[in-house]
CSV table of C-alpha atoms in Angstrom, one decimal:
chain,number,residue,atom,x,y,z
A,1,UNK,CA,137.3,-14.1,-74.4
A,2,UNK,CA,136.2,-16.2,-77.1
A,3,UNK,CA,133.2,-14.6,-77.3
A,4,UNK,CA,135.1,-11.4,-78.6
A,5,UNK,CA,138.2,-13.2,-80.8
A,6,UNK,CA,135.4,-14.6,-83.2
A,7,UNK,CA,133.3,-11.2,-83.6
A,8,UNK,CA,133.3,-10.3,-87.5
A,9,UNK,CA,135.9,-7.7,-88.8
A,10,UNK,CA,134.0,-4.8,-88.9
A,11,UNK,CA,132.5,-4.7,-85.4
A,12,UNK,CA,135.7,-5.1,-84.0
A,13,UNK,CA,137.5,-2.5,-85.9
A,14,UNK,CA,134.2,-0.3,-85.5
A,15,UNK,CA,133.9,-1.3,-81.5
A,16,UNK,CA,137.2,-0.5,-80.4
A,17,UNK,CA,137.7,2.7,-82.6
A,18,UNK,CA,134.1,3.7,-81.0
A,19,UNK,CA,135.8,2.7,-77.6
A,20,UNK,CA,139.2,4.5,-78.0
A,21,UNK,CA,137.3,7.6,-79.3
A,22,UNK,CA,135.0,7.6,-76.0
A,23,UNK,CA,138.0,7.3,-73.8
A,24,UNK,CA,139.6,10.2,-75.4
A,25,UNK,CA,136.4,12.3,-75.4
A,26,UNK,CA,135.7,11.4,-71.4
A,27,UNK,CA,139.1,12.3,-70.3
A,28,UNK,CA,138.9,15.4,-71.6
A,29,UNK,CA,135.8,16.2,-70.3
A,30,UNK,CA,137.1,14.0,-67.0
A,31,UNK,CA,140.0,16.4,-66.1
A,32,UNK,CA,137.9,19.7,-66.7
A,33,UNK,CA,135.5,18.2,-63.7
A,34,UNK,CA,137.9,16.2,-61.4
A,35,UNK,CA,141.1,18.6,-61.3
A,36,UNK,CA,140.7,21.7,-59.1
A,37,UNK,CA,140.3,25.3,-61.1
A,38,UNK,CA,143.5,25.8,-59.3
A,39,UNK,CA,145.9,22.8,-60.6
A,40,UNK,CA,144.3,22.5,-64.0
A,41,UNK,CA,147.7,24.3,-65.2
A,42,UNK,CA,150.0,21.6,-63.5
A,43,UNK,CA,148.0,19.0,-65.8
A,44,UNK,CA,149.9,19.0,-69.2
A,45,UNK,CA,153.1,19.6,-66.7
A,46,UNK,CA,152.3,16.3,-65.7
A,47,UNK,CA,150.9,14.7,-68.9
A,48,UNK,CA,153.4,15.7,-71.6
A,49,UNK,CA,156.6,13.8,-70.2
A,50,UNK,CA,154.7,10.2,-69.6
A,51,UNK,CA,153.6,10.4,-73.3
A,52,UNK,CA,156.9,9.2,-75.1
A,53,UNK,CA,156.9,6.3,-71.7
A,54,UNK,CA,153.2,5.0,-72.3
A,55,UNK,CA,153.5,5.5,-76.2
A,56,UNK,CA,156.7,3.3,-75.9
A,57,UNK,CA,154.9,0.9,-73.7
A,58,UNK,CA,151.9,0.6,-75.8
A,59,UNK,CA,153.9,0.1,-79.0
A,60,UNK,CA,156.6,-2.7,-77.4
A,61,UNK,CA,153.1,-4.7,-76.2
A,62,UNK,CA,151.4,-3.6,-79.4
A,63,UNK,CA,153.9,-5.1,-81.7
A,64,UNK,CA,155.2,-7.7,-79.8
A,65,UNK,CA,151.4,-9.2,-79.5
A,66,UNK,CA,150.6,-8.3,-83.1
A,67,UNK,CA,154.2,-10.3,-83.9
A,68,UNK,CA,153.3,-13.3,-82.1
A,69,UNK,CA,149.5,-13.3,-83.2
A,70,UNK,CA,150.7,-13.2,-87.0
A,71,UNK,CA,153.5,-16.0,-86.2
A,72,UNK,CA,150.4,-18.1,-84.7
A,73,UNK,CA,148.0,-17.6,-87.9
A,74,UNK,CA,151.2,-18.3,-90.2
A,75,UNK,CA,151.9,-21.8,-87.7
A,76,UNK,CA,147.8,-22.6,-88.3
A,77,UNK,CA,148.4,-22.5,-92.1
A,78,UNK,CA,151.2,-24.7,-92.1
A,79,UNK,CA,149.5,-27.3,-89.8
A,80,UNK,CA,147.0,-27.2,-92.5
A,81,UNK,CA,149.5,-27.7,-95.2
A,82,UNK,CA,151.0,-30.9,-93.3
A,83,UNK,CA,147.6,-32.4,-92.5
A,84,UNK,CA,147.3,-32.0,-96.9
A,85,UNK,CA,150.8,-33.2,-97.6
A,86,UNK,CA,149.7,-36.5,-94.8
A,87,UNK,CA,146.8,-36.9,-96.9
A,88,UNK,CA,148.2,-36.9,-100.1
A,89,UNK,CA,151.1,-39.6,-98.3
A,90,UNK,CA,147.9,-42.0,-98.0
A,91,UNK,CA,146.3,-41.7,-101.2
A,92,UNK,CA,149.6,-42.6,-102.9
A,93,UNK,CA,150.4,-45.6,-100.1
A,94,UNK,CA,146.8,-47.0,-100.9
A,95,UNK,CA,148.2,-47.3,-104.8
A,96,UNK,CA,150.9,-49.9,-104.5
A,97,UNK,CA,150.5,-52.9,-105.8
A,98,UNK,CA,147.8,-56.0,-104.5
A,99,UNK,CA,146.4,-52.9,-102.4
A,100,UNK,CA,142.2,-52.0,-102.8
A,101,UNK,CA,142.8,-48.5,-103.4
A,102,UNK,CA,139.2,-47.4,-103.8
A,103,UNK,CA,138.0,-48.6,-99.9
A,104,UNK,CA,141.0,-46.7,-98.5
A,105,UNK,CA,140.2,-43.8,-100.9
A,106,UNK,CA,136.7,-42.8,-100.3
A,107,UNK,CA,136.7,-43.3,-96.2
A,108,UNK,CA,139.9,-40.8,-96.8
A,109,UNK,CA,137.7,-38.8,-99.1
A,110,UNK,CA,134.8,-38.5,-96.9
A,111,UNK,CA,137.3,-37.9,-93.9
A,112,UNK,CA,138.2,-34.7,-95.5
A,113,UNK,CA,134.8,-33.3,-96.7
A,114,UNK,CA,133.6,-33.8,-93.1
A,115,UNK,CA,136.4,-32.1,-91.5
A,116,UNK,CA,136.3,-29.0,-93.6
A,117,UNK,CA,131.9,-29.2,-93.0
A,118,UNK,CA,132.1,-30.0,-89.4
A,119,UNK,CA,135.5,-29.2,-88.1
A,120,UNK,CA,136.7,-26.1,-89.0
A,121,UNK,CA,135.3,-23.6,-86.9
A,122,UNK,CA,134.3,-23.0,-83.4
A,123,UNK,CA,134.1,-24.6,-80.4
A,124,UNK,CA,134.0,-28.1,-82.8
A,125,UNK,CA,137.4,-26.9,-84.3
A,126,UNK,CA,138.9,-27.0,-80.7
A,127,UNK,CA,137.4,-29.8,-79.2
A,128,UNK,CA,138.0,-32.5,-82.0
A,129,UNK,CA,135.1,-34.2,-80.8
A,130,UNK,CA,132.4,-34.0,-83.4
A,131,UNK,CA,130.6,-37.1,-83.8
A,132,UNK,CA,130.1,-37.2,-87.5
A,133,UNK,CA,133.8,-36.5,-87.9
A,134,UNK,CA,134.9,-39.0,-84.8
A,135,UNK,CA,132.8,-41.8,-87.5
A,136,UNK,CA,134.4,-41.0,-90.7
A,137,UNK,CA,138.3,-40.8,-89.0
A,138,UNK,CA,136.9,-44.6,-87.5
A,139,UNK,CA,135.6,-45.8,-91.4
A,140,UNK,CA,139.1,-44.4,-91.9
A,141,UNK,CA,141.4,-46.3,-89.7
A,142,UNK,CA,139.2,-49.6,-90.4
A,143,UNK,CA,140.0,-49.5,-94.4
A,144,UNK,CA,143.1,-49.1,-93.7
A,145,UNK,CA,144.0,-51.1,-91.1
A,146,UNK,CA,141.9,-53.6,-93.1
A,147,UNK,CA,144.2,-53.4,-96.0
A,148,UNK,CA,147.3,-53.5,-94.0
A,149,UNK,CA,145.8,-57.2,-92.2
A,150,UNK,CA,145.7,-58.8,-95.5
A,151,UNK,CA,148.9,-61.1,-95.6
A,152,UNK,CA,149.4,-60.8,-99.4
A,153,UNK,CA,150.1,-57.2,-99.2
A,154,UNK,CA,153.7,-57.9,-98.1
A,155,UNK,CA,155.2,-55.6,-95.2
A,156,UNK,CA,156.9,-52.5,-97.2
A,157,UNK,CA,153.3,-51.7,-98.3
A,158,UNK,CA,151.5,-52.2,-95.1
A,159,UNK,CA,154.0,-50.5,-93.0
A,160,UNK,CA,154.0,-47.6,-95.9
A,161,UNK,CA,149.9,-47.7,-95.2
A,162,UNK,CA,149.9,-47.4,-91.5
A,163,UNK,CA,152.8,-45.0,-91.4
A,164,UNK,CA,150.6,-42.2,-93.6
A,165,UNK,CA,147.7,-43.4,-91.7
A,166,UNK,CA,149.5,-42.3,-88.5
A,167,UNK,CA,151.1,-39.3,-90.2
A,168,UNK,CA,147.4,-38.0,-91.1
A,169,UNK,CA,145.7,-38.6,-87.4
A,170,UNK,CA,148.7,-36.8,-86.1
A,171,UNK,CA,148.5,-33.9,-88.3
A,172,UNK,CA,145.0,-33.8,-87.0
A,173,UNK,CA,145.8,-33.8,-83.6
A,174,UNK,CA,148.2,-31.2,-83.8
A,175,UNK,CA,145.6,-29.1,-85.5
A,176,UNK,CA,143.4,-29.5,-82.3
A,177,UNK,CA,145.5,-28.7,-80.5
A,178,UNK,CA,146.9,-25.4,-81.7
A,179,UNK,CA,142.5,-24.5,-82.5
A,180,UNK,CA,142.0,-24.8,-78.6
A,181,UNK,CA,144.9,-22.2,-78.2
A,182,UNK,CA,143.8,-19.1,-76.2
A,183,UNK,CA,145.7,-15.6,-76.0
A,184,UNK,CA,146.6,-15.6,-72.1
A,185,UNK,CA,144.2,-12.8,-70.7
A,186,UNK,CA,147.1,-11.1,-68.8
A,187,UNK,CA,148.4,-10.3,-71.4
A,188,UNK,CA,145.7,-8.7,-73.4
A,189,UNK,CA,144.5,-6.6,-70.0
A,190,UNK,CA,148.0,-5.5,-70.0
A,191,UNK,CA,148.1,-4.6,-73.7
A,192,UNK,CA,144.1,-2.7,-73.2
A,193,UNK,CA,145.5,-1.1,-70.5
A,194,UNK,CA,148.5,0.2,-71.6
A,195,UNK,CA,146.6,1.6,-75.0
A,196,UNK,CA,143.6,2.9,-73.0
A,197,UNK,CA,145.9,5.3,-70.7
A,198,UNK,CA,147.6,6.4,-73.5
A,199,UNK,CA,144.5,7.8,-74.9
A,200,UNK,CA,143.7,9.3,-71.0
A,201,UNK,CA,147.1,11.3,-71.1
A,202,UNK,CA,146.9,12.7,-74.6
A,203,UNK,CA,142.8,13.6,-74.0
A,204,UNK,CA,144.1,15.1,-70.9
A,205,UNK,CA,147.0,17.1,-72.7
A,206,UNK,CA,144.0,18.8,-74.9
A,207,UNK,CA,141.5,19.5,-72.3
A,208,UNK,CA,142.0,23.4,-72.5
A,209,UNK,CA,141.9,23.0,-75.9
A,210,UNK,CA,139.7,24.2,-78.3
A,211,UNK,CA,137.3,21.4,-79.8
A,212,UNK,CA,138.7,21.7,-83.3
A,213,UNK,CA,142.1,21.1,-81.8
A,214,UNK,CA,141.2,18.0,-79.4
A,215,UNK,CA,140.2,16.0,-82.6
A,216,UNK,CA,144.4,15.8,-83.0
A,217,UNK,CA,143.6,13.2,-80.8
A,218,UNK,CA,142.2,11.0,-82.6
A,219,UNK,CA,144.8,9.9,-84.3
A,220,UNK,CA,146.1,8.3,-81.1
A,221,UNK,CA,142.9,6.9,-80.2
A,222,UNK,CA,142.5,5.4,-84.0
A,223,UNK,CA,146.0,3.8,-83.7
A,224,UNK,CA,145.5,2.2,-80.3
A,225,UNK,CA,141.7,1.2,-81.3
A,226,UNK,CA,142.9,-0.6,-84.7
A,227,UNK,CA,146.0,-2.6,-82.8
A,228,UNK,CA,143.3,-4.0,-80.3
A,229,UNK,CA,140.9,-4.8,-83.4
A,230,UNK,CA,144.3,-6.4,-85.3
A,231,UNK,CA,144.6,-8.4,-82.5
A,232,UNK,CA,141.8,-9.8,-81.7
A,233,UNK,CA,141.0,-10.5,-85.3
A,234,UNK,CA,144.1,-12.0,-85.9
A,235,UNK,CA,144.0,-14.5,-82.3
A,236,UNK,CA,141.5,-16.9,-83.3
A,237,UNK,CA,142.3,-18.5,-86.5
A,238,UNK,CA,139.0,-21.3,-86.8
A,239,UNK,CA,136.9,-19.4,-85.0
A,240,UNK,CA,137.7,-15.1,-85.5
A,241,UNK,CA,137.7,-13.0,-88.7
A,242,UNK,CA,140.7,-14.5,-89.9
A,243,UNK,CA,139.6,-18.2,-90.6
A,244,UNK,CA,142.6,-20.5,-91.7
A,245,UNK,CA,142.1,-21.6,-95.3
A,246,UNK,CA,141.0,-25.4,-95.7
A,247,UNK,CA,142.0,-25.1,-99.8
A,248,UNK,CA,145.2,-27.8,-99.4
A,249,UNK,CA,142.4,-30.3,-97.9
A,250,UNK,CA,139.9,-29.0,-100.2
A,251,UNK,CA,142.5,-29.7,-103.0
A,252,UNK,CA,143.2,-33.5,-102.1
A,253,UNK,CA,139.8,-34.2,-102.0
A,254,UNK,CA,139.7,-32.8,-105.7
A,255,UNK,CA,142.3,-35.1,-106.7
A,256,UNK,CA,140.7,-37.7,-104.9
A,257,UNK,CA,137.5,-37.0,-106.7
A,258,UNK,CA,139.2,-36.6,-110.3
A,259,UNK,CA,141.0,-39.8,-110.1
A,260,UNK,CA,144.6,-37.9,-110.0
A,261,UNK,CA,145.6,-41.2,-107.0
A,262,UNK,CA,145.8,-44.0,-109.2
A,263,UNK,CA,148.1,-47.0,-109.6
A,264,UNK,CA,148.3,-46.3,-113.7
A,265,UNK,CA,147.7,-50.2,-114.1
């Protein structure tokens, strides 16, 4: 399902509207050429009353998916945010006094600048395991495991050293993690489903109909086709339409570059 989460925007609103509109137009034309002359008039008998049950249906799994989705891309953001606010922990720790800031600083810079460049979308931004990246998180956790060997440091800053060094690789971690997330695919067949026969009933409600009358229909075939587009857009935040923003990273490595981590001495 990958494959379909990272499409851009406008092919998957255009592809699913295009898809929703075609299901409405063939069930139309479907009931006129599968239901008997004879029973064609027990057809909206039969259709009207399940249209409030799979409208309801579709709308529970509609907005509890589009709920969960948007709670997901809002938990991406702040992952993001910690991974800065770990960052930022470092470059202060590798201020304090007797410590060589500017080793500590530029493997955390580079760090940074590779992740965003490397690490931020796609299969790379799941799997953690770029080698570029894996180098620069090593240069990394040698400057400042470097810094934190020198006995003249004193323990409150060494321990203040490895501590934000731990913070930041955890951060990362839990970034990985949550970019190798998947939307369970039982669920979204269910949701499809659901959406797809609710187009079936109403197209079948309007197949007497004149054809200036059926296109009431697509309204319901518009709704259902942009929930499945929302969704989908919205499921994959380093790889889909929807890419989280990098800008607090992109923001320490200004200060980094600017000279805002300092000692003042």
């Amino acid at each position: 399902m990958d494959w379909l989460t990272s499409l851009p925007a406008v092919v998957l609103v255009v592809g699913w509207l295009l898809l929703a509109l075609l299901v409405a137009a063939l069930a139309r034309v479907g009931v006129r050429a599968l239901v008997p002359a004879g029973e064609q008039e027990r057809v909206p008998q039969i259709a009207m009353p399940l249209m409030p049950t799979l409208g309801a249906a579709f709308a529970i799994f509609a907005a509890l998916s589009l709920a969960s989705e948007a709670g997901y891309l809002r938990a991406a953001e702040s992952l993001v945010s910690d991974e800065a606010a770990a960052a930022s922990r470092l470059a202060w720790a590798a201020t304090s006094p007797r410590v060589h800031s500017e080793p500590i600083h530029m493997a955390l810079r580079d760090y940074l600048q590779t992740t965003r460049a490397r690490e931020w979308k796609g299969a790379a931004a799941a799997s953690g395991d770029d080698p570029v990246t894996a180098r620069a998180i090593a240069k990394l956790e040698r400057s400042v495991r470097t810094e934190a060997a020198r006995p003249e440091l004193g323990s409150p800053a060494s321990t203040e050293l490895l501590v934000s060094l731990d913070g930041l690789t955890s951060s990362r971690r839990a970034r990985v993690a949550a970019a190798s997330r998947d939307v369970p695919t039982l669920y979204v067949i269910t949701l499809v489903v659901s959406g797809l026969a609710l187009i079936v009933n109403a197209g079948a409600l309007t197949f007497r109909s004149s054809l200036r009358t059926s296109l009431l229909i697509t309204g319901v075939g518009s709704v259902v086709g942009l929930s499945l587009a929302l969704l989908f857009a919205l499921s994959a935040p380093w790889s889909g339409p929807f890419i989280v923003s990098g800008h607090p990273l992109d923001a320490v490595v200004g200060d980094l570059g600017s000279g805002f981590f300092h000692s003042g001495s």
